[in-house]
Amino acid sequence: MAFYVWGTDNWGTSANFVYVKTQKGANLWETRKHVEDVIKKTDPTYMKEVHFFDEVLNSLYVKEQNLTWLITIFSLLAVFISIIGVFGLVIFESEYRRKEIGVRKVLGSSTQEILLMFNKIYIRILAVCFVIAVPVASYGVHKWLENFAYKTPVYWWIYALAFIAVAFVTSLTVTYQNWKTAMQNPVDSLKNE
């Protein structure tokens, strides 16, 4: 069976593509040779190349696979840069608030209370960023998926999982740096006053 597609956007005076369907189990290489011979006899100026449909279909997704790799690489790079940024901000804030931490320790605050105070600040900032980022990401993903005939659903738990992962890394960073500051002797941080 053969299907002829005429001209640009299915209009025109000559066929631009011919789709040939073979029987199940047919030898594809012999069929390809036969199709090339028939085309040369029928219209020697028609086409020079014969491709299997699965090859053509796979070539359409090469661009998407490359885009996937680029998105993955740049996402990991963005996460790495943001972790460095959070770490730098936490170091700056813990040094800036060293005396406050010392006063809180002298007045009876535990290390856990100090760590909880700092983590609450960063989790609030993260929540605000998450509320802004989810609609933007959702819109971008839905626009990208419009290019496909078959769409995969984007579930809410993917965004929740991303929030949990980022919150875990942020909390780990904040806790580590502020724990070092909170475990220092408060007398050393208050000495300069």
PDB file of C-alpha atoms in Angstrom:
ATOM      1  CA  MET A   1       0.000   0.000   0.000  1.00  0.00           C
ATOM      2  CA  ALA A   2       1.378   3.459  -0.818  1.00  0.00           C
ATOM      3  CA  PHE A   3       0.232   6.894   0.317  1.00  0.00           C
ATOM      4  CA  TYR A   4       1.259   9.974  -1.657  1.00  0.00           C
ATOM      5  CA  VAL A   5       1.544  13.362   0.068  1.00  0.00           C
ATOM      6  CA  TRP A   6       1.266  16.249  -2.380  1.00  0.00           C
ATOM      7  CA  GLY A   7       3.301  19.439  -2.232  1.00  0.00           C
ATOM      8  CA  THR A   8       3.920  21.695   0.731  1.00  0.00           C
ATOM      9  CA  ASP A   9       1.281  21.452   3.455  1.00  0.00           C
ATOM     10  CA  ASN A  10      -0.403  18.675   1.432  1.00  0.00           C
ATOM     11  CA  TRP A  11      -1.043  20.949  -1.581  1.00  0.00           C
ATOM     12  CA  GLY A  12       0.799  21.313  -4.858  1.00  0.00           C
ATOM     13  CA  THR A  13       1.265  19.695  -8.226  1.00  0.00           C
ATOM     14  CA  SER A  14       3.608  16.814  -7.369  1.00  0.00           C
ATOM     15  CA  ALA A  15       4.046  14.319  -4.563  1.00  0.00           C
ATOM     16  CA  ASN A  16       6.718  15.260  -2.020  1.00  0.00           C
ATOM     17  CA  PHE A  17       6.531  12.091   0.070  1.00  0.00           C
ATOM     18  CA  VAL A  18       5.420   8.529  -0.484  1.00  0.00           C
ATOM     19  CA  TYR A  19       4.620   6.272   2.468  1.00  0.00           C
ATOM     20  CA  VAL A  20       4.748   2.560   1.674  1.00  0.00           C
ATOM     21  CA  LYS A  21       3.227  -0.005   4.048  1.00  0.00           C
ATOM     22  CA  THR A  22       4.553  -3.536   3.877  1.00  0.00           C
ATOM     23  CA  GLN A  23       3.149  -6.826   5.029  1.00  0.00           C
ATOM     24  CA  LYS A  24       4.007  -8.022   8.484  1.00  0.00           C
ATOM     25  CA  GLY A  25       7.168 -10.121   8.433  1.00  0.00           C
ATOM     26  CA  ALA A  26       8.348  -8.836   5.045  1.00  0.00           C
ATOM     27  CA  ASN A  27      12.075  -8.471   4.430  1.00  0.00           C
ATOM     28  CA  LEU A  28      12.505  -4.723   4.789  1.00  0.00           C
ATOM     29  CA  TRP A  29      15.794  -4.462   2.894  1.00  0.00           C
ATOM     30  CA  GLU A  30      14.402  -6.305  -0.142  1.00  0.00           C
ATOM     31  CA  THR A  31      11.259  -4.189   0.035  1.00  0.00           C
ATOM     32  CA  ARG A  32      13.358  -1.023   0.197  1.00  0.00           C
ATOM     33  CA  LYS A  33      15.340  -2.122  -2.890  1.00  0.00           C
ATOM     34  CA  HIS A  34      12.107  -2.939  -4.726  1.00  0.00           C
ATOM     35  CA  VAL A  35      10.597   0.472  -3.842  1.00  0.00           C
ATOM     36  CA  GLU A  36      13.746   2.267  -5.058  1.00  0.00           C
ATOM     37  CA  ASP A  37      13.651   0.316  -8.350  1.00  0.00           C
ATOM     38  CA  VAL A  38       9.943   1.043  -8.905  1.00  0.00           C
ATOM     39  CA  ILE A  39      10.477   4.741  -8.184  1.00  0.00           C
ATOM     40  CA  LYS A  40      13.404   4.919 -10.628  1.00  0.00           C
ATOM     41  CA  LYS A  41      11.288   3.289 -13.335  1.00  0.00           C
ATOM     42  CA  THR A  42       8.211   5.409 -12.647  1.00  0.00           C
ATOM     43  CA  ASP A  43       9.815   8.817 -12.102  1.00  0.00           C
ATOM     44  CA  PRO A  44      13.605   9.009 -12.152  1.00  0.00           C
ATOM     45  CA  THR A  45      13.529  12.623 -10.870  1.00  0.00           C
ATOM     46  CA  TYR A  46      11.336  11.912  -7.849  1.00  0.00           C
ATOM     47  CA  MET A  47      13.509  11.115  -4.837  1.00  0.00           C
ATOM     48  CA  LYS A  48      16.931   9.796  -4.137  1.00  0.00           C
ATOM     49  CA  GLU A  49      16.479   8.553  -0.568  1.00  0.00           C
ATOM     50  CA  VAL A  50      14.268   5.901   0.963  1.00  0.00           C
ATOM     51  CA  HIS A  51      13.950   5.867   4.741  1.00  0.00           C
ATOM     52  CA  PHE A  52      12.179   3.577   7.140  1.00  0.00           C
ATOM     53  CA  PHE A  53       9.419   5.283   9.059  1.00  0.00           C
ATOM     54  CA  ASP A  54      10.833   4.294  12.451  1.00  0.00           C
ATOM     55  CA  GLU A  55      14.102   6.036  11.503  1.00  0.00           C
ATOM     56  CA  VAL A  56      12.213   9.176  10.499  1.00  0.00           C
ATOM     57  CA  LEU A  57      10.168   9.030  13.703  1.00  0.00           C
ATOM     58  CA  ASN A  58      13.278   8.553  15.856  1.00  0.00           C
ATOM     59  CA  SER A  59      14.988  11.495  14.160  1.00  0.00           C
ATOM     60  CA  LEU A  60      12.083  13.707  15.229  1.00  0.00           C
ATOM     61  CA  TYR A  61      12.835  12.945  18.880  1.00  0.00           C
ATOM     62  CA  VAL A  62      16.588  13.568  18.687  1.00  0.00           C
ATOM     63  CA  LYS A  63      15.884  17.271  19.201  1.00  0.00           C
ATOM     64  CA  GLU A  64      13.781  16.493  22.266  1.00  0.00           C
ATOM     65  CA  GLN A  65      16.446  14.188  23.679  1.00  0.00           C
ATOM     66  CA  ASN A  66      19.074  16.908  23.240  1.00  0.00           C
ATOM     67  CA  LEU A  67      16.730  19.401  24.901  1.00  0.00           C
ATOM     68  CA  THR A  68      16.251  16.966  27.786  1.00  0.00           C
ATOM     69  CA  TRP A  69      20.009  16.689  28.302  1.00  0.00           C
ATOM     70  CA  LEU A  70      20.398  20.475  28.178  1.00  0.00           C
ATOM     71  CA  ILE A  71      17.594  20.981  30.695  1.00  0.00           C
ATOM     72  CA  THR A  72      19.110  18.356  32.997  1.00  0.00           C
ATOM     73  CA  ILE A  73      22.607  19.847  32.835  1.00  0.00           C
ATOM     74  CA  PHE A  74      21.433  23.413  33.378  1.00  0.00           C
ATOM     75  CA  SER A  75      19.052  22.355  36.153  1.00  0.00           C
ATOM     76  CA  LEU A  76      21.874  20.632  38.011  1.00  0.00           C
ATOM     77  CA  LEU A  77      24.065  23.681  37.441  1.00  0.00           C
ATOM     78  CA  ALA A  78      21.311  25.961  38.777  1.00  0.00           C
ATOM     79  CA  VAL A  79      20.846  23.753  41.852  1.00  0.00           C
ATOM     80  CA  PHE A  80      24.597  23.756  42.488  1.00  0.00           C
ATOM     81  CA  ILE A  81      24.799  27.539  42.166  1.00  0.00           C
ATOM     82  CA  SER A  82      21.775  28.014  44.436  1.00  0.00           C
ATOM     83  CA  ILE A  83      23.295  25.722  47.082  1.00  0.00           C
ATOM     84  CA  ILE A  84      26.482  27.769  46.968  1.00  0.00           C
ATOM     85  CA  GLY A  85      24.391  30.941  47.242  1.00  0.00           C
ATOM     86  CA  VAL A  86      22.441  29.632  50.217  1.00  0.00           C
ATOM     87  CA  PHE A  87      25.652  28.488  51.871  1.00  0.00           C
ATOM     88  CA  GLY A  88      27.239  31.918  51.362  1.00  0.00           C
ATOM     89  CA  LEU A  89      24.139  33.683  52.672  1.00  0.00           C
ATOM     90  CA  VAL A  90      24.019  31.432  55.737  1.00  0.00           C
ATOM     91  CA  ILE A  91      27.709  32.022  56.458  1.00  0.00           C
ATOM     92  CA  PHE A  92      27.201  35.775  56.150  1.00  0.00           C
ATOM     93  CA  GLU A  93      24.110  35.774  58.343  1.00  0.00           C
ATOM     94  CA  SER A  94      25.608  33.512  61.013  1.00  0.00           C
ATOM     95  CA  GLU A  95      28.699  35.746  61.218  1.00  0.00           C
ATOM     96  CA  TYR A  96      26.533  38.861  61.230  1.00  0.00           C
ATOM     97  CA  ARG A  97      24.289  37.449  63.989  1.00  0.00           C
ATOM     98  CA  ARG A  98      27.072  35.806  65.998  1.00  0.00           C
ATOM     99  CA  LYS A  99      26.567  38.158  68.949  1.00  0.00           C
ATOM    100  CA  GLU A 100      22.805  37.599  68.883  1.00  0.00           C
ATOM    101  CA  ILE A 101      23.398  33.859  68.996  1.00  0.00           C
ATOM    102  CA  GLY A 102      25.792  34.347  71.908  1.00  0.00           C
ATOM    103  CA  VAL A 103      23.224  36.466  73.815  1.00  0.00           C
ATOM    104  CA  ARG A 104      20.507  33.873  73.170  1.00  0.00           C
ATOM    105  CA  LYS A 105      22.806  31.108  74.463  1.00  0.00           C
ATOM    106  CA  VAL A 106      23.636  33.134  77.605  1.00  0.00           C
ATOM    107  CA  LEU A 107      19.930  33.794  78.221  1.00  0.00           C
ATOM    108  CA  GLY A 108      19.166  30.067  78.090  1.00  0.00           C
ATOM    109  CA  SER A 109      18.300  29.194  74.502  1.00  0.00           C
ATOM    110  CA  SER A 110      19.299  25.725  73.439  1.00  0.00           C
ATOM    111  CA  THR A 111      21.181  24.963  70.262  1.00  0.00           C
ATOM    112  CA  GLN A 112      18.060  23.288  68.851  1.00  0.00           C
ATOM    113  CA  GLU A 113      16.004  26.456  69.406  1.00  0.00           C
ATOM    114  CA  ILE A 114      18.602  28.575  67.625  1.00  0.00           C
ATOM    115  CA  LEU A 115      18.774  26.141  64.704  1.00  0.00           C
ATOM    116  CA  LEU A 116      14.971  26.053  64.505  1.00  0.00           C
ATOM    117  CA  MET A 117      14.847  29.861  64.440  1.00  0.00           C
ATOM    118  CA  PHE A 118      17.258  30.026  61.487  1.00  0.00           C
ATOM    119  CA  ASN A 119      15.591  27.154  59.626  1.00  0.00           C
ATOM    120  CA  LYS A 120      12.164  28.830  59.936  1.00  0.00           C
ATOM    121  CA  ILE A 121      13.519  31.930  58.225  1.00  0.00           C
ATOM    122  CA  TYR A 122      14.903  30.019  55.268  1.00  0.00           C
ATOM    123  CA  ILE A 123      11.926  27.688  54.914  1.00  0.00           C
ATOM    124  CA  ARG A 124       9.618  30.739  54.722  1.00  0.00           C
ATOM    125  CA  ILE A 125      11.788  32.232  51.984  1.00  0.00           C
ATOM    126  CA  LEU A 126      11.785  28.885  50.205  1.00  0.00           C
ATOM    127  CA  ALA A 127       7.988  28.620  50.469  1.00  0.00           C
ATOM    128  CA  VAL A 128       7.517  32.057  48.897  1.00  0.00           C
ATOM    129  CA  CYS A 129       9.895  31.131  46.065  1.00  0.00           C
ATOM    130  CA  PHE A 130       8.041  27.829  45.609  1.00  0.00           C
ATOM    131  CA  VAL A 131       4.662  29.571  45.354  1.00  0.00           C
ATOM    132  CA  ILE A 132       6.078  31.794  42.608  1.00  0.00           C
ATOM    133  CA  ALA A 133       7.987  29.038  40.783  1.00  0.00           C
ATOM    134  CA  VAL A 134       5.275  26.354  40.566  1.00  0.00           C
ATOM    135  CA  PRO A 135       2.857  28.256  38.298  1.00  0.00           C
ATOM    136  CA  VAL A 136       5.728  29.385  36.056  1.00  0.00           C
ATOM    137  CA  ALA A 137       7.111  25.839  35.792  1.00  0.00           C
ATOM    138  CA  SER A 138       3.659  24.363  35.266  1.00  0.00           C
ATOM    139  CA  TYR A 139       2.928  26.818  32.455  1.00  0.00           C
ATOM    140  CA  GLY A 140       6.269  26.089  30.792  1.00  0.00           C
ATOM    141  CA  VAL A 141       5.794  22.322  30.978  1.00  0.00           C
ATOM    142  CA  HIS A 142       2.255  22.498  29.593  1.00  0.00           C
ATOM    143  CA  LYS A 143       3.396  24.721  26.699  1.00  0.00           C
ATOM    144  CA  TRP A 144       6.213  22.285  25.927  1.00  0.00           C
ATOM    145  CA  LEU A 145       3.869  19.276  26.032  1.00  0.00           C
ATOM    146  CA  GLU A 146       1.503  20.931  23.530  1.00  0.00           C
ATOM    147  CA  ASN A 147       3.991  19.935  20.800  1.00  0.00           C
ATOM    148  CA  PHE A 148       3.308  16.226  21.317  1.00  0.00           C
ATOM    149  CA  ALA A 149       0.398  14.137  20.099  1.00  0.00           C
ATOM    150  CA  TYR A 150       0.404  11.993  23.235  1.00  0.00           C
ATOM    151  CA  LYS A 151       0.837  13.907  26.455  1.00  0.00           C
ATOM    152  CA  THR A 152       1.907  12.616  29.820  1.00  0.00           C
ATOM    153  CA  PRO A 153       0.135  14.096  32.838  1.00  0.00           C
ATOM    154  CA  VAL A 154       2.118  16.306  35.200  1.00  0.00           C
ATOM    155  CA  TYR A 155       1.195  15.293  38.722  1.00  0.00           C
ATOM    156  CA  TRP A 156       1.183  17.605  41.736  1.00  0.00           C
ATOM    157  CA  TRP A 157       3.466  15.310  43.727  1.00  0.00           C
ATOM    158  CA  ILE A 158       6.354  16.070  41.346  1.00  0.00           C
ATOM    159  CA  TYR A 159       6.318  19.679  42.552  1.00  0.00           C
ATOM    160  CA  ALA A 160       5.929  18.560  46.177  1.00  0.00           C
ATOM    161  CA  LEU A 161       8.880  16.185  45.792  1.00  0.00           C
ATOM    162  CA  ALA A 162      10.996  19.002  44.330  1.00  0.00           C
ATOM    163  CA  PHE A 163      10.041  21.252  47.262  1.00  0.00           C
ATOM    164  CA  ILE A 164      10.939  18.549  49.784  1.00  0.00           C
ATOM    165  CA  ALA A 165      14.314  17.929  48.118  1.00  0.00           C
ATOM    166  CA  VAL A 166      15.206  21.623  47.996  1.00  0.00           C
ATOM    167  CA  ALA A 167      13.947  22.168  51.551  1.00  0.00           C
ATOM    168  CA  PHE A 168      16.068  19.240  52.759  1.00  0.00           C
ATOM    169  CA  VAL A 169      19.237  20.566  51.122  1.00  0.00           C
ATOM    170  CA  THR A 170      18.544  24.092  52.378  1.00  0.00           C
ATOM    171  CA  SER A 171      17.831  22.903  55.929  1.00  0.00           C
ATOM    172  CA  LEU A 172      20.943  20.763  55.908  1.00  0.00           C
ATOM    173  CA  THR A 173      23.052  23.724  54.802  1.00  0.00           C
ATOM    174  CA  VAL A 174      21.488  26.117  57.327  1.00  0.00           C
ATOM    175  CA  THR A 175      21.710  23.606  60.166  1.00  0.00           C
ATOM    176  CA  TYR A 176      25.343  22.728  59.476  1.00  0.00           C
ATOM    177  CA  GLN A 177      26.613  26.291  59.357  1.00  0.00           C
ATOM    178  CA  ASN A 178      24.551  27.638  62.241  1.00  0.00           C
ATOM    179  CA  TRP A 179      25.319  24.586  64.372  1.00  0.00           C
ATOM    180  CA  LYS A 180      29.013  25.443  64.132  1.00  0.00           C
ATOM    181  CA  THR A 181      28.253  29.008  65.252  1.00  0.00           C
ATOM    182  CA  ALA A 182      25.808  27.963  67.984  1.00  0.00           C
ATOM    183  CA  MET A 183      28.249  25.424  69.462  1.00  0.00           C
ATOM    184  CA  GLN A 184      30.946  28.050  69.994  1.00  0.00           C
ATOM    185  CA  ASN A 185      31.468  29.478  73.428  1.00  0.00           C
ATOM    186  CA  PRO A 186      29.157  32.530  73.776  1.00  0.00           C
ATOM    187  CA  VAL A 187      31.886  34.369  75.696  1.00  0.00           C
ATOM    188  CA  ASP A 188      34.074  34.391  72.580  1.00  0.00           C
ATOM    189  CA  SER A 189      31.367  36.031  70.459  1.00  0.00           C
ATOM    190  CA  LEU A 190      30.471  38.604  73.149  1.00  0.00           C
ATOM    191  CA  LYS A 191      34.083  39.488  74.004  1.00  0.00           C
ATOM    192  CA  ASN A 192      34.228  42.426  71.600  1.00  0.00           C
ATOM    193  CA  GLU A 193      31.310  44.291  73.205  1.00  0.00           C
TER     194      GLU A 193
END
